[in-house]
Amino acid sequence: MRLVIARCSVDYAGRLSAHLPLATRLLLVKADGSVLVHSDGGSYKPLNWMSPPARLTVAPAGEDAAEGVVETWTVRNLKSDDRLVVSVHEVLHDSSHELGVDPGLVKDGVEAHLQELLAEHIGTLGDGYRLVRREYPTAIGPVDILARDGGGGAIAVEIKRRGDIDGVEQLTRYLELLNRDPQLRPVAGVFAAQEIKPQARTLATDRGIRCVTLDYDALRGMDDVSARLF
Amino acid sequence: MRLVIARCSVDYAGRLSAHLPLATRLLLVKADGSVLVHSDGGSYKPLNWMSPPARLTVAPAGEDAAEGVVETWTVRNLKSDDRLVVSVHEVLHDSSHELGVDPGLVKDGVEAHLQELLAEHIGTLGDGYRLVRREYPTAIGPVDILARDGGGGAIAVEIKRRGDIDGVEQLTRYLELLNRDPQLRPVAGVFAAQEIKPQARTLATDRGIRCVTLDYDALRGMDDVSARLF
DNA sequence: CCATTCATTTCGAGT
DNA sequence: ACTCGAAGTGAATGG
């Protein structure tokens, strides 16, 4: 990994065109040839970049030396024809470092986990609810959860972290299919998410689908309690 | 901006939990307190990070000194209660740099531009086509383009950079609404994108919606030509 | 300021 | 290899 602090301007040409005026920035060159151009603020997203696999070539200034350019970096993607051109005016820092391969990130608490928790505590949807199965298969893909309510009626549950209109459309398609099955019919729908967009709620309600807001911490808390009982 | 190359392990607790085992990485501390943890590969996305506004506090090793920890960095987000904890085992490089404010990126060639270009060259959809208006309003949101074909029939165009099933669903909803308007009825649909997924194409065709693949460079080229005429 | 939509999205899982 | 959906999505734009 090479770290360069430089006064530079940057041009990108690929799926779109973009330009960065002259300023002091961090140029980060990774082992796979990818380059990140970072400013001293903003988010984790660079101002501009070239994705791997890429190749960096450095050329001394040509005609643009008159404009103060010291050297020109050209970063070419090896699979597409995207190009990133960095016009370096002044190098303030330049160092290289051996990092080795990274063991990678371990995550916990995403949608899959939400589904697990709700399946485990399906009773939070109503008294007498019981789980039939998670990932209940249909012709167009698996429904997140199939359950039965206290009266034995079938319930199809679609789970999202953020519930928007697409999720309601998806659940609607599942319900249409499931309601053709005499073993299940009639199947009611539940749209469960940590956060449900108003538009999605309106559409769901209009179609007779119940909306449920999930509290991840509460579900996880119930988990802890039940864990303590053992 | 502070650049640190260090052997470290990292833990994040916030909307999810994540852990990075001990390895050598770049720790990038920005002026707004945000921290990025980068490996020597992958894309522009850091392995882990803390978004601004954030505050970094560094503490000498405590009980964990026995495990080889030299110092512990705690990065707290000032608006949420997200925390990033970096256990530093060895510092291989440490430098700070003044960058100043960045003038920011200038973009050109995104979806808005595609819509502009297609509206300008609506004739590429067929002989005699003419533009009624861009962002034609409906009760559930604006249609990208409303046009008339050579015979005077209304055409609703949905534009995407990448056309997938969601875009077809969206256009379907627009068409359903527009076809209730006696001034417009019957309204035909055109799904236009730089790249159309097979599934989306199938669904669109099934619903009588025409699919058109847009060539951005060609549209831009036509633009250049017409520009040269003036 | 909230809500929706786009993104050089990136990333991972499943087929 | 390809497709599809999720993301600690982030960022811009319109109401």
mmCIF file of C-alpha atoms in Angstrom, chain A residues 6 37 136 180:
data_model
loop_
_atom_site.group_PDB
_atom_site.id
_atom_site.type_symbol
_atom_site.label_atom_id
_atom_site.label_comp_id
_atom_site.label_asym_id
_atom_site.label_seq_id
_atom_site.Cartn_x
_atom_site.Cartn_y
_atom_site.Cartn_z
ATOM 1 C CA ALA A 6 -0.318 15.594 -3.060
ATOM 2 C CA VAL A 37 -8.629 9.760 -3.817
ATOM 3 C CA TYR A 136 -41.370 -21.567 2.811
ATOM 4 C CA ARG A 180 -54.196 -20.852 -4.983
#
